[in-house]
């Protein structure tokens, strides 16, 4: 029995385990531990692919298993968190509409993540980059919201996150971005050359600076920065190809 080929799949199952635990904490309203296990799951998600490339054992089973694990960690959990935040939002309390179906809008994130992951598995264009916002990026954006609400000293940010209008807008925008024809660079390294990975290294450096200075509130800005850098890179590449067409 070749144990080596099962190592990446075991790491992927670590992602699924973390996502399942995060789901339990999210349902209970413990957003700190839910966020912690989502981050751990995303780390497992990164390292399963890294291990597969390192051991040269990638296969169809690992590809499908990876998406199923992501569906929980970066699909179910963010949907539940927004559902809970919409229930707790000040606007809902002021309206006194306890029978409102509004919180279920948060589950659009779960549906959007499912559709995005299914497309990813059959889209051959996404081997070296992404088309549409990756589900882990969406999940990180969402788990940051209750943490900002709890720990940020910026009153405006706290009030914004308790608005159901803001939460619904974020849900709709992120659901769209996950499935949009939006070219985004990947954080996967084929080698560690600075010249070949200058965009990734620059993004990671800027992200560390933002996290160090802004803490939880930096996460939404990092996701926005990721999209902006990707679009700028796409424009630069497009202009370069236009000026130097293939002969």
PDB file of C-alpha atoms in Angstrom:
ATOM      1  CA  UNK A   1       0.000   0.000   0.000  1.00  0.00           C
ATOM      2  CA  UNK A   2       1.420   3.363  -1.067  1.00  0.00           C
ATOM      3  CA  UNK A   3       0.886   5.585   1.967  1.00  0.00           C
ATOM      4  CA  UNK A   4       2.518   8.574   0.287  1.00  0.00           C
ATOM      5  CA  UNK A   5      -0.414   9.154  -2.055  1.00  0.00           C
ATOM      6  CA  UNK A   6      -2.827   9.413   0.895  1.00  0.00           C
ATOM      7  CA  UNK A   7      -0.927  12.155   2.759  1.00  0.00           C
ATOM      8  CA  UNK A   8      -2.519  15.101   0.849  1.00  0.00           C
ATOM      9  CA  UNK A   9      -5.981  13.563   1.318  1.00  0.00           C
ATOM     10  CA  UNK A  10      -5.413  13.234   5.065  1.00  0.00           C
ATOM     11  CA  UNK A  11      -4.469  16.922   5.173  1.00  0.00           C
ATOM     12  CA  UNK A  12      -7.655  17.715   3.232  1.00  0.00           C
ATOM     13  CA  UNK A  13      -9.663  15.781   5.816  1.00  0.00           C
ATOM     14  CA  UNK A  14      -8.047  18.039   8.412  1.00  0.00           C
ATOM     15  CA  UNK A  15      -9.664  20.936   6.546  1.00  0.00           C
ATOM     16  CA  UNK A  16     -13.028  19.158   6.676  1.00  0.00           C
ATOM     17  CA  UNK A  17     -12.638  18.457  10.399  1.00  0.00           C
ATOM     18  CA  UNK A  18     -11.859  22.117  11.110  1.00  0.00           C
ATOM     19  CA  UNK A  19     -14.806  23.224   8.995  1.00  0.00           C
ATOM     20  CA  UNK A  20     -17.152  20.898  10.859  1.00  0.00           C
ATOM     21  CA  UNK A  21     -15.948  22.165  14.238  1.00  0.00           C
ATOM     22  CA  UNK A  22     -16.236  25.765  12.991  1.00  0.00           C
ATOM     23  CA  UNK A  23     -19.832  25.047  11.948  1.00  0.00           C
ATOM     24  CA  UNK A  24     -20.686  23.943  15.487  1.00  0.00           C
ATOM     25  CA  UNK A  25     -19.140  27.069  17.000  1.00  0.00           C
ATOM     26  CA  UNK A  26     -20.861  29.300  14.416  1.00  0.00           C
ATOM     27  CA  UNK A  27     -24.270  27.808  15.242  1.00  0.00           C
ATOM     28  CA  UNK A  28     -23.574  28.424  18.935  1.00  0.00           C
ATOM     29  CA  UNK A  29     -22.599  32.036  18.189  1.00  0.00           C
ATOM     30  CA  UNK A  30     -18.980  31.583  19.270  1.00  0.00           C
ATOM     31  CA  UNK A  31     -17.445  33.505  16.375  1.00  0.00           C
ATOM     32  CA  UNK A  32     -13.925  33.608  17.792  1.00  0.00           C
ATOM     33  CA  UNK A  33     -13.502  29.836  17.787  1.00  0.00           C
ATOM     34  CA  UNK A  34     -15.471  29.537  14.550  1.00  0.00           C
ATOM     35  CA  UNK A  35     -13.021  31.961  12.944  1.00  0.00           C
ATOM     36  CA  UNK A  36     -10.036  30.166  14.443  1.00  0.00           C
ATOM     37  CA  UNK A  37     -11.073  26.802  12.997  1.00  0.00           C
ATOM     38  CA  UNK A  38     -11.892  28.361   9.618  1.00  0.00           C
ATOM     39  CA  UNK A  39      -8.363  29.787   9.465  1.00  0.00           C
ATOM     40  CA  UNK A  40      -6.909  26.404  10.458  1.00  0.00           C
ATOM     41  CA  UNK A  41      -9.029  24.744   7.780  1.00  0.00           C
ATOM     42  CA  UNK A  42      -7.808  27.196   5.144  1.00  0.00           C
ATOM     43  CA  UNK A  43      -4.214  26.450   6.173  1.00  0.00           C
ATOM     44  CA  UNK A  44      -4.913  22.732   5.695  1.00  0.00           C
ATOM     45  CA  UNK A  45      -6.441  23.615   2.320  1.00  0.00           C
ATOM     46  CA  UNK A  46      -3.234  25.374   1.299  1.00  0.00           C
ATOM     47  CA  UNK A  47      -0.902  22.638   2.492  1.00  0.00           C
ATOM     48  CA  UNK A  48      -2.810  19.717   0.962  1.00  0.00           C
ATOM     49  CA  UNK A  49      -2.119  21.114  -2.496  1.00  0.00           C
ATOM     50  CA  UNK A  50       1.452  21.907  -1.509  1.00  0.00           C
ATOM     51  CA  UNK A  51       1.941  18.328  -0.288  1.00  0.00           C
ATOM     52  CA  UNK A  52       0.378  16.896  -3.447  1.00  0.00           C
ATOM     53  CA  UNK A  53       2.749  18.899  -5.657  1.00  0.00           C
ATOM     54  CA  UNK A  54       5.741  18.087  -3.459  1.00  0.00           C
ATOM     55  CA  UNK A  55       4.999  14.349  -3.425  1.00  0.00           C
ATOM     56  CA  UNK A  56       3.718  14.359  -7.033  1.00  0.00           C
ATOM     57  CA  UNK A  57       0.612  12.405  -6.090  1.00  0.00           C
ATOM     58  CA  UNK A  58      -2.229  14.661  -7.250  1.00  0.00           C
ATOM     59  CA  UNK A  59      -5.334  12.893  -8.556  1.00  0.00           C
ATOM     60  CA  UNK A  60      -9.058  13.180  -9.195  1.00  0.00           C
ATOM     61  CA  UNK A  61      -9.974  11.910  -5.717  1.00  0.00           C
ATOM     62  CA  UNK A  62      -7.955  14.656  -4.041  1.00  0.00           C
ATOM     63  CA  UNK A  63      -9.505  17.281  -6.309  1.00  0.00           C
ATOM     64  CA  UNK A  64     -13.054  16.259  -5.417  1.00  0.00           C
ATOM     65  CA  UNK A  65     -12.258  15.808  -1.728  1.00  0.00           C
ATOM     66  CA  UNK A  66     -10.702  19.264  -1.615  1.00  0.00           C
ATOM     67  CA  UNK A  67     -13.867  20.921  -2.926  1.00  0.00           C
ATOM     68  CA  UNK A  68     -16.092  18.956  -0.540  1.00  0.00           C
ATOM     69  CA  UNK A  69     -13.973  20.069   2.424  1.00  0.00           C
ATOM     70  CA  UNK A  70     -13.955  23.678   1.178  1.00  0.00           C
ATOM     71  CA  UNK A  71     -17.732  23.546   0.868  1.00  0.00           C
ATOM     72  CA  UNK A  72     -17.977  23.130   4.635  1.00  0.00           C
ATOM     73  CA  UNK A  73     -15.144  25.401   5.794  1.00  0.00           C
ATOM     74  CA  UNK A  74     -15.643  28.165   3.233  1.00  0.00           C
ATOM     75  CA  UNK A  75     -19.275  27.627   2.265  1.00  0.00           C
ATOM     76  CA  UNK A  76     -21.451  26.446   5.134  1.00  0.00           C
ATOM     77  CA  UNK A  77     -19.671  28.371   7.914  1.00  0.00           C
ATOM     78  CA  UNK A  78     -19.803  31.877   6.345  1.00  0.00           C
ATOM     79  CA  UNK A  79     -23.455  31.349   5.410  1.00  0.00           C
ATOM     80  CA  UNK A  80     -24.322  30.477   9.011  1.00  0.00           C
ATOM     81  CA  UNK A  81     -22.334  33.428  10.373  1.00  0.00           C
ATOM     82  CA  UNK A  82     -24.158  35.952   8.173  1.00  0.00           C
ATOM     83  CA  UNK A  83     -27.468  34.258   9.028  1.00  0.00           C
ATOM     84  CA  UNK A  84     -26.703  34.722  12.723  1.00  0.00           C
ATOM     85  CA  UNK A  85     -25.476  38.300  12.271  1.00  0.00           C
ATOM     86  CA  UNK A  86     -28.652  39.231  10.404  1.00  0.00           C
ATOM     87  CA  UNK A  87     -30.735  37.845  13.260  1.00  0.00           C
ATOM     88  CA  UNK A  88     -28.679  39.870  15.731  1.00  0.00           C
ATOM     89  CA  UNK A  89     -28.540  43.061  13.634  1.00  0.00           C
ATOM     90  CA  UNK A  90     -29.884  46.229  15.205  1.00  0.00           C
ATOM     91  CA  UNK A  91     -32.145  46.914  12.225  1.00  0.00           C
ATOM     92  CA  UNK A  92     -33.921  43.585  12.705  1.00  0.00           C
ATOM     93  CA  UNK A  93     -34.340  44.265  16.422  1.00  0.00           C
ATOM     94  CA  UNK A  94     -35.759  47.731  15.781  1.00  0.00           C
ATOM     95  CA  UNK A  95     -38.209  46.352  13.237  1.00  0.00           C
ATOM     96  CA  UNK A  96     -39.340  43.772  15.812  1.00  0.00           C
ATOM     97  CA  UNK A  97     -39.913  41.362  12.965  1.00  0.00           C
ATOM     98  CA  UNK A  98     -38.926  38.088  14.563  1.00  0.00           C
ATOM     99  CA  UNK A  99     -40.678  36.105  11.827  1.00  0.00           C
ATOM    100  CA  UNK A 100     -38.581  37.713   9.101  1.00  0.00           C
ATOM    101  CA  UNK A 101     -37.029  35.468   6.502  1.00  0.00           C
ATOM    102  CA  UNK A 102     -34.339  38.086   5.888  1.00  0.00           C
ATOM    103  CA  UNK A 103     -31.542  36.195   7.723  1.00  0.00           C
ATOM    104  CA  UNK A 104     -31.796  33.342   5.219  1.00  0.00           C
ATOM    105  CA  UNK A 105     -30.276  35.687   2.627  1.00  0.00           C
ATOM    106  CA  UNK A 106     -26.955  34.899   4.307  1.00  0.00           C
ATOM    107  CA  UNK A 107     -27.198  31.357   2.959  1.00  0.00           C
ATOM    108  CA  UNK A 108     -26.742  32.740  -0.556  1.00  0.00           C
ATOM    109  CA  UNK A 109     -23.042  32.632   0.318  1.00  0.00           C
ATOM    110  CA  UNK A 110     -23.324  28.878   0.835  1.00  0.00           C
ATOM    111  CA  UNK A 111     -25.113  28.420  -2.488  1.00  0.00           C
ATOM    112  CA  UNK A 112     -22.657  30.690  -4.297  1.00  0.00           C
ATOM    113  CA  UNK A 113     -19.693  28.830  -2.806  1.00  0.00           C
ATOM    114  CA  UNK A 114     -21.153  25.481  -3.879  1.00  0.00           C
ATOM    115  CA  UNK A 115     -21.646  26.683  -7.455  1.00  0.00           C
ATOM    116  CA  UNK A 116     -18.180  28.244  -7.556  1.00  0.00           C
ATOM    117  CA  UNK A 117     -16.492  25.056  -6.300  1.00  0.00           C
ATOM    118  CA  UNK A 118     -18.388  22.904  -8.808  1.00  0.00           C
ATOM    119  CA  UNK A 119     -17.303  25.212 -11.647  1.00  0.00           C
ATOM    120  CA  UNK A 120     -13.716  25.175 -10.413  1.00  0.00           C
ATOM    121  CA  UNK A 121     -13.529  21.385 -10.692  1.00  0.00           C
ATOM    122  CA  UNK A 122     -14.387  21.408 -14.399  1.00  0.00           C
ATOM    123  CA  UNK A 123     -12.750  24.700 -15.438  1.00  0.00           C
ATOM    124  CA  UNK A 124      -9.357  23.976 -17.003  1.00  0.00           C
ATOM    125  CA  UNK A 125      -8.543  27.707 -17.055  1.00  0.00           C
ATOM    126  CA  UNK A 126      -7.991  27.783 -13.285  1.00  0.00           C
ATOM    127  CA  UNK A 127      -4.931  25.574 -12.947  1.00  0.00           C
ATOM    128  CA  UNK A 128      -2.484  28.459 -12.335  1.00  0.00           C
ATOM    129  CA  UNK A 129      -4.854  31.295 -11.426  1.00  0.00           C
ATOM    130  CA  UNK A 130      -8.451  31.868 -10.397  1.00  0.00           C
ATOM    131  CA  UNK A 131     -11.533  33.126 -12.178  1.00  0.00           C
ATOM    132  CA  UNK A 132     -13.848  34.512  -9.554  1.00  0.00           C
ATOM    133  CA  UNK A 133     -13.133  35.135  -5.882  1.00  0.00           C
ATOM    134  CA  UNK A 134     -11.886  31.921  -4.195  1.00  0.00           C
ATOM    135  CA  UNK A 135     -14.180  30.627  -1.469  1.00  0.00           C
ATOM    136  CA  UNK A 136     -11.469  30.831   1.258  1.00  0.00           C
ATOM    137  CA  UNK A 137     -11.084  34.570   0.537  1.00  0.00           C
ATOM    138  CA  UNK A 138     -14.837  35.042   0.878  1.00  0.00           C
ATOM    139  CA  UNK A 139     -14.824  33.029   4.095  1.00  0.00           C
ATOM    140  CA  UNK A 140     -12.014  35.109   5.613  1.00  0.00           C
ATOM    141  CA  UNK A 141     -13.922  38.289   4.763  1.00  0.00           C
ATOM    142  CA  UNK A 142     -17.046  37.006   6.519  1.00  0.00           C
ATOM    143  CA  UNK A 143     -15.399  35.625   9.668  1.00  0.00           C
ATOM    144  CA  UNK A 144     -13.683  38.982  10.182  1.00  0.00           C
ATOM    145  CA  UNK A 145     -17.014  40.824  10.522  1.00  0.00           C
ATOM    146  CA  UNK A 146     -18.117  39.566  13.969  1.00  0.00           C
ATOM    147  CA  UNK A 147     -14.526  39.837  15.206  1.00  0.00           C
ATOM    148  CA  UNK A 148     -14.361  43.482  14.099  1.00  0.00           C
ATOM    149  CA  UNK A 149     -17.723  44.063  15.764  1.00  0.00           C
ATOM    150  CA  UNK A 150     -16.470  42.515  19.004  1.00  0.00           C
ATOM    151  CA  UNK A 151     -12.914  43.822  19.241  1.00  0.00           C
ATOM    152  CA  UNK A 152     -12.622  46.942  17.094  1.00  0.00           C
ATOM    153  CA  UNK A 153     -12.586  50.299  18.860  1.00  0.00           C
ATOM    154  CA  UNK A 154     -13.817  52.050  15.707  1.00  0.00           C
ATOM    155  CA  UNK A 155     -17.444  52.883  16.414  1.00  0.00           C
ATOM    156  CA  UNK A 156     -18.349  53.376  12.751  1.00  0.00           C
ATOM    157  CA  UNK A 157     -17.150  49.857  11.879  1.00  0.00           C
ATOM    158  CA  UNK A 158     -19.169  48.354  14.720  1.00  0.00           C
ATOM    159  CA  UNK A 159     -22.324  50.199  13.668  1.00  0.00           C
ATOM    160  CA  UNK A 160     -21.825  49.244  10.028  1.00  0.00           C
ATOM    161  CA  UNK A 161     -21.595  45.530  10.772  1.00  0.00           C
ATOM    162  CA  UNK A 162     -24.767  45.636  12.873  1.00  0.00           C
ATOM    163  CA  UNK A 163     -26.714  47.009   9.897  1.00  0.00           C
ATOM    164  CA  UNK A 164     -28.656  44.379   7.978  1.00  0.00           C
ATOM    165  CA  UNK A 165     -28.440  46.582   4.864  1.00  0.00           C
ATOM    166  CA  UNK A 166     -24.650  46.309   4.977  1.00  0.00           C
ATOM    167  CA  UNK A 167     -24.736  42.562   5.638  1.00  0.00           C
ATOM    168  CA  UNK A 168     -27.133  41.936   2.754  1.00  0.00           C
ATOM    169  CA  UNK A 169     -25.033  44.091   0.412  1.00  0.00           C
ATOM    170  CA  UNK A 170     -21.859  42.205   1.396  1.00  0.00           C
ATOM    171  CA  UNK A 171     -23.629  38.872   0.876  1.00  0.00           C
ATOM    172  CA  UNK A 172     -24.849  39.783  -2.605  1.00  0.00           C
ATOM    173  CA  UNK A 173     -21.517  41.282  -3.690  1.00  0.00           C
ATOM    174  CA  UNK A 174     -19.426  38.334  -2.466  1.00  0.00           C
ATOM    175  CA  UNK A 175     -21.835  35.803  -3.986  1.00  0.00           C
ATOM    176  CA  UNK A 176     -21.487  37.585  -7.320  1.00  0.00           C
ATOM    177  CA  UNK A 177     -17.691  37.933  -7.102  1.00  0.00           C
ATOM    178  CA  UNK A 178     -17.240  34.207  -6.439  1.00  0.00           C
ATOM    179  CA  UNK A 179     -18.892  33.364  -9.754  1.00  0.00           C
ATOM    180  CA  UNK A 180     -17.899  36.370 -11.853  1.00  0.00           C
ATOM    181  CA  UNK A 181     -15.500  36.124 -14.802  1.00  0.00           C
ATOM    182  CA  UNK A 182     -12.942  37.943 -12.690  1.00  0.00           C
ATOM    183  CA  UNK A 183      -9.280  36.940 -13.231  1.00  0.00           C
ATOM    184  CA  UNK A 184      -7.360  36.720  -9.942  1.00  0.00           C
ATOM    185  CA  UNK A 185      -3.813  35.583  -9.255  1.00  0.00           C
ATOM    186  CA  UNK A 186      -3.131  32.461  -7.226  1.00  0.00           C
ATOM    187  CA  UNK A 187      -1.021  32.277  -4.060  1.00  0.00           C
ATOM    188  CA  UNK A 188       0.384  28.905  -5.123  1.00  0.00           C
ATOM    189  CA  UNK A 189       4.150  28.823  -5.655  1.00  0.00           C
ATOM    190  CA  UNK A 190       5.667  26.750  -8.447  1.00  0.00           C
ATOM    191  CA  UNK A 191       9.060  28.010  -7.313  1.00  0.00           C
ATOM    192  CA  UNK A 192      10.221  30.673  -4.868  1.00  0.00           C
ATOM    193  CA  UNK A 193      11.856  33.034  -7.354  1.00  0.00           C
ATOM    194  CA  UNK A 194      11.129  36.643  -6.402  1.00  0.00           C
ATOM    195  CA  UNK A 195      11.040  37.764 -10.023  1.00  0.00           C
ATOM    196  CA  UNK A 196       8.442  35.172 -11.030  1.00  0.00           C
ATOM    197  CA  UNK A 197       6.350  35.729  -7.896  1.00  0.00           C
ATOM    198  CA  UNK A 198       6.757  39.463  -7.366  1.00  0.00           C
ATOM    199  CA  UNK A 199       2.991  40.038  -7.263  1.00  0.00           C
ATOM    200  CA  UNK A 200       2.446  37.326  -4.655  1.00  0.00           C
ATOM    201  CA  UNK A 201       5.352  38.492  -2.481  1.00  0.00           C
ATOM    202  CA  UNK A 202       4.219  42.125  -2.727  1.00  0.00           C
ATOM    203  CA  UNK A 203       0.675  41.175  -1.771  1.00  0.00           C
ATOM    204  CA  UNK A 204       1.834  39.067   1.188  1.00  0.00           C
ATOM    205  CA  UNK A 205       4.107  41.867   2.420  1.00  0.00           C
ATOM    206  CA  UNK A 206       1.290  44.432   2.191  1.00  0.00           C
ATOM    207  CA  UNK A 207      -1.057  41.994   3.951  1.00  0.00           C
ATOM    208  CA  UNK A 208       1.334  41.508   6.871  1.00  0.00           C
ATOM    209  CA  UNK A 209       1.665  45.278   7.257  1.00  0.00           C
ATOM    210  CA  UNK A 210      -2.118  45.709   7.260  1.00  0.00           C
ATOM    211  CA  UNK A 211      -2.636  42.895   9.778  1.00  0.00           C
ATOM    212  CA  UNK A 212       0.060  44.312  12.064  1.00  0.00           C
ATOM    213  CA  UNK A 213      -1.419  47.813  12.012  1.00  0.00           C
ATOM    214  CA  UNK A 214      -5.178  47.201  11.734  1.00  0.00           C
ATOM    215  CA  UNK A 215      -5.629  43.678  13.169  1.00  0.00           C
ATOM    216  CA  UNK A 216      -9.062  42.134  12.392  1.00  0.00           C
ATOM    217  CA  UNK A 217     -10.283  45.172  10.493  1.00  0.00           C
ATOM    218  CA  UNK A 218      -7.480  44.630   7.970  1.00  0.00           C
ATOM    219  CA  UNK A 219      -8.996  41.418   6.569  1.00  0.00           C
ATOM    220  CA  UNK A 220     -11.723  43.011   4.384  1.00  0.00           C
ATOM    221  CA  UNK A 221      -9.151  45.503   3.100  1.00  0.00           C
ATOM    222  CA  UNK A 222      -6.752  42.659   2.258  1.00  0.00           C
ATOM    223  CA  UNK A 223      -9.449  40.903   0.203  1.00  0.00           C
ATOM    224  CA  UNK A 224     -10.230  44.171  -1.608  1.00  0.00           C
ATOM    225  CA  UNK A 225      -6.492  44.720  -2.177  1.00  0.00           C
ATOM    226  CA  UNK A 226      -6.242  41.199  -3.613  1.00  0.00           C
ATOM    227  CA  UNK A 227      -8.937  41.986  -6.175  1.00  0.00           C
ATOM    228  CA  UNK A 228      -7.418  45.381  -7.084  1.00  0.00           C
ATOM    229  CA  UNK A 229      -3.883  43.986  -7.549  1.00  0.00           C
ATOM    230  CA  UNK A 230      -5.269  41.156  -9.695  1.00  0.00           C
ATOM    231  CA  UNK A 231      -7.122  43.597 -11.935  1.00  0.00           C
ATOM    232  CA  UNK A 232      -4.068  45.852 -12.280  1.00  0.00           C
ATOM    233  CA  UNK A 233      -1.927  42.835 -13.145  1.00  0.00           C
ATOM    234  CA  UNK A 234      -4.476  41.719 -15.738  1.00  0.00           C
ATOM    235  CA  UNK A 235      -4.473  45.175 -17.351  1.00  0.00           C
ATOM    236  CA  UNK A 236      -0.653  45.255 -17.445  1.00  0.00           C
ATOM    237  CA  UNK A 237      -0.479  41.779 -19.001  1.00  0.00           C
ATOM    238  CA  UNK A 238      -3.202  42.659 -21.516  1.00  0.00           C
ATOM    239  CA  UNK A 239      -1.450  45.881 -22.550  1.00  0.00           C
ATOM    240  CA  UNK A 240       1.859  44.029 -22.831  1.00  0.00           C
ATOM    241  CA  UNK A 241       0.318  41.400 -25.092  1.00  0.00           C
ATOM    242  CA  UNK A 242      -1.342  44.097 -27.209  1.00  0.00           C
ATOM    243  CA  UNK A 243       1.954  45.896 -27.761  1.00  0.00           C
ATOM    244  CA  UNK A 244       3.828  42.650 -28.442  1.00  0.00           C
ATOM    245  CA  UNK A 245       1.426  40.373 -30.321  1.00  0.00           C
ATOM    246  CA  UNK A 246       2.611  36.815 -30.991  1.00  0.00           C
ATOM    247  CA  UNK A 247       4.215  36.365 -34.410  1.00  0.00           C
TER     248      UNK A 247
END
